Amino acid sequence: MKILFRLLVLLSLPVLQASAQIYDVFEKEKERPARLLTDRAIQIETTAAIDYMYNFNFYESEREFKWLLVKYPHHPIGFFLVGLNYWWRLVPDTGVKKYDDVIHGYMDKSIDLADDLLKEDKGNNEAAFFLAASYAFKGRLYAERENWVRAAWAGKQSLKYLELSRGDDSINPELIFGDGLYNFYSKWISENYKSLKPLLTFFKKGDKDLGITQLENVSRNAFYTRMEARYFLVQIYAMEGQHSKARELSNQMHVLYPNNSFFHRYAARSSFVLGRMREAETYAKELLDNIAANKYGYTANEGRYGAYILGYVNQNYNKDIGAAKFYYQKCTEFAQSNDSEESGYYLGSQLALGDFAMDEGDFLTAARKYKLIIDTKQKKSASYKTAKERIKTLKKKITEAKKKRKLRNR
C-alpha cells in the first residue's frame, strides 16, 4: 500500500517557504502576476538558489529564494521553491521528521495562493500545476509517515489538478513533469505489485516508455523541474536495468553537485553494477570518508552502499580478505542502524561473512549467518537461494568433520 500512495504523490514538483512577517506586510496587495514559470528574468535570478539547494547548501538557497516572497507575495512560486528546499533536506534520510510541519505549512500556503489564482482564471494551468505539485508532496510526506487516509486524499487532489494543469508543453515543459511520473509509475506498479492491480483500475492507464520520454524531455528543457526529473530518472534507469544511462546521469549530477549524497550514492551504485570496479571503489571510499567527516546528507544509507562495494572489491579484486571482512561487517552495522536488514547489500554481506567463516572451519558462525538470511522475507533474493545451498554444504562438512574426529579417536 505504501508504494501505491507514493505513486499518487509522485505527480509533481516541490514546496515553498517564507516568513509570515514578510507575507503579512503585503497582505493587502492584490496585484497577481499571471504567469511566472516561464519568466526568464525570474529563472536567471533563481539559478544560483537552485544550484545551492541541489548542492545541499540549504541556508544560502533559502536566503536567495526569499526575494520571490517579497516581490510576489500573492503567487505560490516563492513558497513552492523554499518548500522544495526543505524537502531536499529530507532526501538523504526520509525518516527525519523535524521538517514535517514546515513542509506542510508552506505547501498549504502554496495551495491557498494557487487556489486564489485559479478562482480568478479557470484556465490558469500554471495555478493548477502548483496545486497538483503541492498536494503531491503533502501526500508523499503523509505516505512516508504511513498516514494512508491523508495520503490518499492528497493524492486524489493532486490527480484532479494534474488534469487541469495540462498545457502546451512545447512552450512550458514544466507542465508535463507530473504526466511523465504518472505514466511511468502507474504502469510500473501494475507490473511489479500484482496485488495492487485491482486498485489501479480506477486510474488512467499509464505508459512507461512515454513516461520516460516525457521525463527526459523535462530533464533537458524545463527549468524548475529539470533536476527533479533527473532525480527520478536516475532511479527509473536503475529499476529498468538501463545502468549505463543511470551511470551517465548520476556521474553528471555528481560532478555538478558534489555535495549531494543522493547522486553520489547512485554514481557509486551504477558504476558497481556495470563492473567498473575502480571507479566504484573511488566513489565508495568518498562515501565513507564523508560519513566519517560528519558531512551533511551522508548517513548509514550511503554507508551501507559504500561498505558493501568496498567489501566486494577487496574480496574479488584486491584479494584482501581481512579488508573484505571489515567492510562487510561495516555494511551490516550500517544496515542495522537504519532498519535495512532486508536490503540486498546487507544480505550479501552476511552471506560473504558466512562463506569466510565456513572456509575457516568456524561452522557455528557460518550457520548463524546463513540462518539469518533464510529467516528474512526475501525468499526470491539470490542471497536467500545461495544460503539454502550453503546450509546443505555446511551439513556435509560438519558430517565429514565428525567422521574424521571419530577416526582420529580410534
XYZ file of C-alpha atoms in Angstrom:
410
model
C 0.000 0.000 0.000
C 2.870 2.376 0.732
C 4.021 2.069 -2.871
C 0.588 2.973 -4.241
C 0.202 6.029 -2.085
C 3.661 7.187 -3.045
C 2.580 6.886 -6.666
C -0.401 9.147 -6.030
C 2.054 11.560 -4.570
C 4.858 11.454 -7.151
C 2.903 13.543 -9.603
C 4.556 16.911 -9.398
C 7.218 19.216 -8.133
C 8.064 20.596 -4.648
C 7.280 23.171 -1.983
C 7.938 26.681 -0.604
C 8.549 28.741 2.498
C 8.548 32.328 3.686
C 8.393 34.228 6.885
C 4.888 35.122 7.990
C 6.060 38.610 8.835
C 7.131 39.305 5.233
C 3.890 37.862 3.911
C 1.739 39.997 6.222
C 3.361 43.200 5.010
C 1.974 42.519 1.533
C -1.353 41.027 2.586
C -3.345 43.958 1.221
C -1.581 43.981 -2.118
C -3.796 42.339 -4.753
C -1.685 42.535 -7.876
C -1.160 38.950 -9.048
C 1.241 38.245 -11.927
C -0.489 35.903 -14.368
C 2.441 33.638 -15.308
C 5.847 33.228 -13.689
C 7.024 29.730 -14.596
C 8.326 30.851 -17.984
C 9.581 34.285 -16.860
C 13.243 34.374 -17.937
C 14.177 37.139 -15.520
C 12.945 35.089 -12.566
C 14.734 31.992 -13.845
C 18.015 33.898 -14.076
C 17.537 35.289 -10.576
C 16.790 31.870 -9.083
C 19.548 29.893 -10.824
C 22.060 30.378 -8.010
C 19.479 29.445 -5.358
C 18.550 26.246 -7.205
C 22.206 25.270 -7.589
C 22.799 25.918 -3.897
C 19.834 23.733 -2.991
C 20.836 20.706 -5.066
C 24.385 21.015 -3.764
C 22.977 20.852 -0.212
C 23.837 24.461 0.640
C 20.350 24.915 2.035
C 20.789 28.127 4.015
C 22.257 30.006 1.048
C 19.478 28.639 -1.159
C 16.738 29.703 1.244
C 18.159 33.197 1.538
C 18.297 33.576 -2.248
C 14.727 32.291 -2.706
C 13.217 34.737 -0.243
C 13.289 37.623 -2.677
C 10.433 35.898 -4.518
C 8.348 36.053 -1.361
C 8.872 39.781 -1.159
C 8.373 40.524 -4.839
C 5.461 38.107 -5.462
C 3.734 37.598 -2.090
C 0.455 36.521 -3.709
C 1.948 33.960 -6.084
C 2.744 30.360 -4.959
C 6.142 30.207 -6.679
C 8.087 31.579 -3.707
C 6.512 29.299 -1.122
C 6.880 26.420 -3.538
C 10.631 26.803 -4.028
C 11.601 27.323 -0.402
C 9.483 24.310 0.464
C 11.391 22.302 -2.108
C 14.488 23.393 -0.247
C 13.119 21.822 2.945
C 12.036 18.684 1.124
C 15.573 18.067 -0.122
C 16.806 18.257 3.467
C 14.814 15.037 3.976
C 16.059 13.218 0.869
C 19.155 11.634 2.490
C 17.003 10.186 5.277
C 13.216 10.442 4.944
C 12.870 9.101 8.476
C 13.796 12.560 9.808
C 10.589 14.264 10.946
C 11.742 17.669 12.182
C 10.821 19.396 8.912
C 7.348 17.854 8.527
C 5.367 20.776 9.925
C 7.474 23.272 7.981
C 6.896 21.458 4.699
C 3.158 21.060 5.260
C 2.878 24.722 6.263
C 4.499 26.020 3.098
C 2.662 23.548 0.929
C -0.614 24.760 2.438
C 0.346 28.379 1.733
C 1.216 27.447 -1.849
C -2.148 25.693 -2.214
C -4.066 28.700 -0.863
C -2.370 31.147 -3.226
C -2.661 28.867 -6.253
C -6.337 28.289 -5.473
C -6.921 32.055 -5.441
C -5.253 32.364 -8.854
C -7.369 29.550 -10.265
C -10.568 31.124 -8.980
C -9.697 34.332 -10.812
C -8.840 32.472 -14.019
C -10.281 28.976 -14.529
C -7.877 28.402 -17.435
C -4.742 29.162 -15.427
C -2.857 25.875 -15.864
C 0.132 27.320 -14.025
C -2.005 27.685 -10.878
C -3.268 24.122 -11.383
C 0.349 22.974 -11.707
C 1.221 24.424 -8.293
C -1.907 22.845 -6.780
C -1.047 19.416 -8.210
C 2.561 19.773 -7.066
C 1.730 20.964 -3.567
C -0.846 18.258 -2.916
C 1.544 15.678 -4.376
C 4.266 16.491 -1.899
C 1.872 16.642 1.027
C 0.649 13.200 0.049
C 4.153 11.898 -0.413
C 5.132 13.056 3.062
C 1.967 11.525 4.534
C 2.864 8.258 2.793
C 6.367 8.335 4.298
C 4.696 8.626 7.705
C 2.207 5.844 6.788
C -0.744 8.176 7.278
C -2.682 6.462 4.496
C -6.010 8.304 4.774
C -4.424 11.719 4.397
C -2.043 10.414 1.744
C -4.940 9.075 -0.316
C -6.881 12.324 -0.049
C -3.879 14.447 -1.023
C -3.117 12.097 -3.922
C -6.680 12.401 -5.181
C -6.439 16.204 -5.099
C -3.119 16.089 -6.935
C -4.579 13.945 -9.728
C -7.548 16.290 -10.074
C -5.360 19.342 -10.587
C -2.917 17.401 -12.747
C -5.695 17.121 -15.329
C -6.225 20.897 -15.218
C -2.515 21.714 -15.417
C -2.009 20.221 -18.870
C -0.990 22.816 -21.413
C 1.262 23.472 -24.367
C 4.344 21.573 -23.264
C 6.318 22.882 -26.248
C 6.074 26.292 -24.585
C 6.260 25.159 -20.956
C 7.756 21.680 -20.424
C 7.265 22.063 -16.646
C 3.644 21.066 -17.223
C 4.447 17.522 -18.395
C 6.529 16.579 -15.342
C 3.537 15.135 -13.480
C 2.328 13.332 -16.598
C 5.712 11.681 -17.018
C 5.799 10.423 -13.438
C 2.232 9.169 -13.627
C 2.727 7.371 -16.939
C 5.797 5.526 -15.685
C 4.831 4.647 -12.118
C 1.221 3.669 -12.747
C 2.418 1.085 -15.271
C 5.480 0.042 -13.242
C 3.407 -0.636 -10.134
C 0.906 -2.755 -12.053
C 3.816 -4.860 -13.375
C 5.673 -5.244 -10.075
C 2.887 -5.279 -7.484
C 0.184 -7.582 -8.806
C -1.845 -7.310 -5.589
C -2.341 -3.588 -6.224
C -3.518 -4.064 -9.798
C -7.255 -4.001 -8.938
C -6.841 -0.603 -7.260
C -5.208 0.839 -10.374
C -8.318 0.142 -12.461
C -9.707 3.383 -11.043
C -6.902 5.383 -12.660
C -5.987 6.295 -16.209
C -3.779 3.653 -17.852
C -0.101 4.605 -17.910
C 2.634 4.135 -20.498
C 6.129 3.510 -19.120
C 8.044 4.318 -22.287
C 6.073 7.524 -22.805
C 6.666 8.443 -19.165
C 10.441 8.044 -19.529
C 10.395 10.066 -22.759
C 8.424 12.843 -21.066
C 10.770 12.940 -18.079
C 13.792 13.031 -20.393
C 12.194 15.977 -22.192
C 11.682 17.748 -18.855
C 15.254 16.936 -17.762
C 16.593 18.719 -20.851
C 14.176 21.578 -21.397
C 12.414 22.527 -18.156
C 13.836 24.935 -15.611
C 12.275 24.338 -12.191
C 11.540 20.639 -12.685
C 14.691 19.761 -14.628
C 16.671 18.433 -11.679
C 13.603 16.795 -10.147
C 13.151 14.864 -13.398
C 16.783 13.780 -13.223
C 16.306 12.692 -9.610
C 13.562 10.310 -10.730
C 15.278 9.252 -13.961
C 18.385 8.036 -12.110
C 16.163 5.695 -10.079
C 13.995 4.701 -13.052
C 17.004 3.806 -15.203
C 18.310 1.604 -12.360
C 14.930 -0.131 -11.929
C 14.625 -0.703 -15.667
C 18.130 -2.165 -15.978
C 19.383 0.796 -18.018
C 22.525 1.009 -15.925
C 24.671 2.818 -18.495
C 22.133 5.637 -18.575
C 21.941 5.623 -14.781
C 25.731 5.878 -14.552
C 25.989 8.636 -17.137
C 23.297 10.755 -15.498
C 24.358 10.174 -11.874
C 28.013 10.900 -12.733
C 26.950 14.093 -14.475
C 24.877 15.146 -11.471
C 27.653 14.248 -9.015
C 30.086 16.466 -10.891
C 27.516 19.257 -10.966
C 26.532 18.854 -7.296
C 29.414 17.102 -5.479
C 27.869 17.624 -2.018
C 24.605 15.900 -2.952
C 24.763 12.475 -1.291
C 21.850 11.058 -3.313
C 23.554 11.478 -6.697
C 26.912 10.465 -5.175
C 25.406 7.187 -3.950
C 23.853 6.417 -7.328
C 27.139 7.174 -9.086
C 28.790 4.528 -6.896
C 25.945 2.059 -7.340
C 25.707 2.303 -11.130
C 29.492 2.052 -11.579
C 29.484 -1.059 -9.401
C 26.607 -2.724 -11.263
C 28.397 -2.129 -14.575
C 31.596 -3.741 -13.250
C 33.618 -0.515 -13.282
C 35.211 -1.555 -10.004
C 37.990 1.008 -9.655
C 35.543 3.823 -10.320
C 33.062 2.298 -7.859
C 35.841 1.843 -5.292
C 36.752 5.534 -5.520
C 33.150 6.634 -5.058
C 32.645 4.175 -2.181
C 35.713 5.438 -0.316
C 34.443 9.003 -0.736
C 31.053 7.992 0.696
C 32.639 6.535 3.828
C 35.073 9.451 4.171
C 32.172 11.900 4.070
C 30.327 9.920 6.735
C 33.441 9.940 8.915
C 33.695 13.719 8.410
C 30.044 14.047 9.504
C 29.167 15.751 6.220
C 25.505 16.688 5.863
C 23.425 14.165 3.945
C 25.862 11.272 4.359
C 24.105 8.722 6.525
C 24.020 4.993 7.226
C 22.210 4.586 3.901
C 25.246 5.820 1.977
C 27.457 3.812 4.327
C 25.641 0.582 3.503
C 26.300 1.067 -0.222
C 29.886 2.206 0.199
C 30.887 -0.515 2.660
C 29.417 -3.345 0.582
C 31.155 -2.139 -2.579
C 34.495 -1.959 -0.755
C 33.928 -5.402 0.762
C 33.222 -6.868 -2.665
C 36.195 -5.147 -4.344
C 38.604 -6.256 -1.627
C 37.308 -9.822 -1.738
C 37.231 -10.314 -5.501
C 39.769 -7.853 -6.940
C 42.256 -6.800 -4.254
C 42.273 -10.322 -2.723
C 42.442 -8.761 0.731
C 40.148 -10.963 2.835
C 40.860 -9.044 6.036
C 39.698 -5.765 4.466
C 36.743 -7.526 2.857
C 35.605 -8.850 6.244
C 35.964 -5.400 7.792
C 33.818 -3.688 5.158
C 31.170 -6.407 5.007
C 30.816 -6.142 8.776
C 30.553 -2.338 8.451
C 27.795 -2.822 5.888
C 25.775 -4.968 8.282
C 26.213 -2.383 11.037
C 25.071 0.470 8.799
C 22.045 -1.565 7.690
C 21.095 -2.460 11.252
C 21.326 1.180 12.318
C 18.677 2.292 9.796
C 16.451 -0.804 9.684
C 17.713 -2.059 6.297
C 18.179 -5.711 7.221
C 16.061 -6.789 4.236
C 18.292 -4.976 1.726
C 20.363 -6.850 -0.824
C 23.666 -5.384 0.323
C 23.001 -6.415 3.923
C 22.101 -9.978 2.927
C 25.046 -10.148 0.551
C 27.390 -9.053 3.333
C 26.048 -11.676 5.723
C 26.421 -14.328 3.021
C 30.051 -13.373 2.396
C 30.824 -13.381 6.119
C 29.213 -16.809 6.387
C 31.350 -18.096 3.497
C 34.535 -16.767 5.129
C 33.585 -18.488 8.390
C 32.873 -21.789 6.619
C 36.219 -21.650 4.786
C 37.952 -21.099 8.141
C 36.145 -24.036 9.749
C 34.032 -21.820 12.007
C 30.876 -23.749 11.230
C 28.819 -22.257 14.069
C 29.322 -18.694 12.831
C 28.658 -19.777 9.256
C 25.420 -21.479 10.269
C 24.270 -18.368 12.126
C 24.914 -16.154 9.113
C 23.094 -18.435 6.688
C 20.137 -18.896 9.045
C 19.866 -15.135 9.446
C 19.429 -14.834 5.669
C 16.949 -17.709 5.438
C 14.843 -16.179 8.215
C 14.238 -12.980 6.199
C 11.239 -12.327 3.976
C 13.417 -12.048 0.859
C 12.669 -15.558 -0.396
C 13.296 -14.639 -4.038
C 16.660 -12.994 -3.477
C 19.869 -14.543 -4.772
C 21.329 -14.452 -1.254
C 18.402 -16.475 0.122
C 18.766 -19.180 -2.526
C 22.539 -19.323 -2.072
C 22.233 -19.502 1.710
C 19.968 -22.553 1.406
C 22.580 -24.265 -0.761
C 25.329 -23.261 1.672
C 23.404 -24.887 4.542
C 23.444 -28.180 2.633
C 27.182 -27.836 2.008
C 27.735 -26.920 5.647
C 25.888 -30.037 6.856
C 28.107 -32.198 4.668
C 31.243 -30.525 6.033
C 30.064 -30.997 9.612
C 29.348 -34.696 8.912
C 32.794 -35.120 7.345
C 34.439 -33.361 10.287
C 32.686 -35.679 12.742
C 33.849 -38.742 10.791
C 37.423 -37.504 10.832
C 37.283 -36.931 14.589
C 35.974 -40.478 15.132
C 38.806 -41.894 13.034
C 41.375 -39.928 14.983
C 39.928 -41.097 18.291
C 40.083 -44.822 17.439
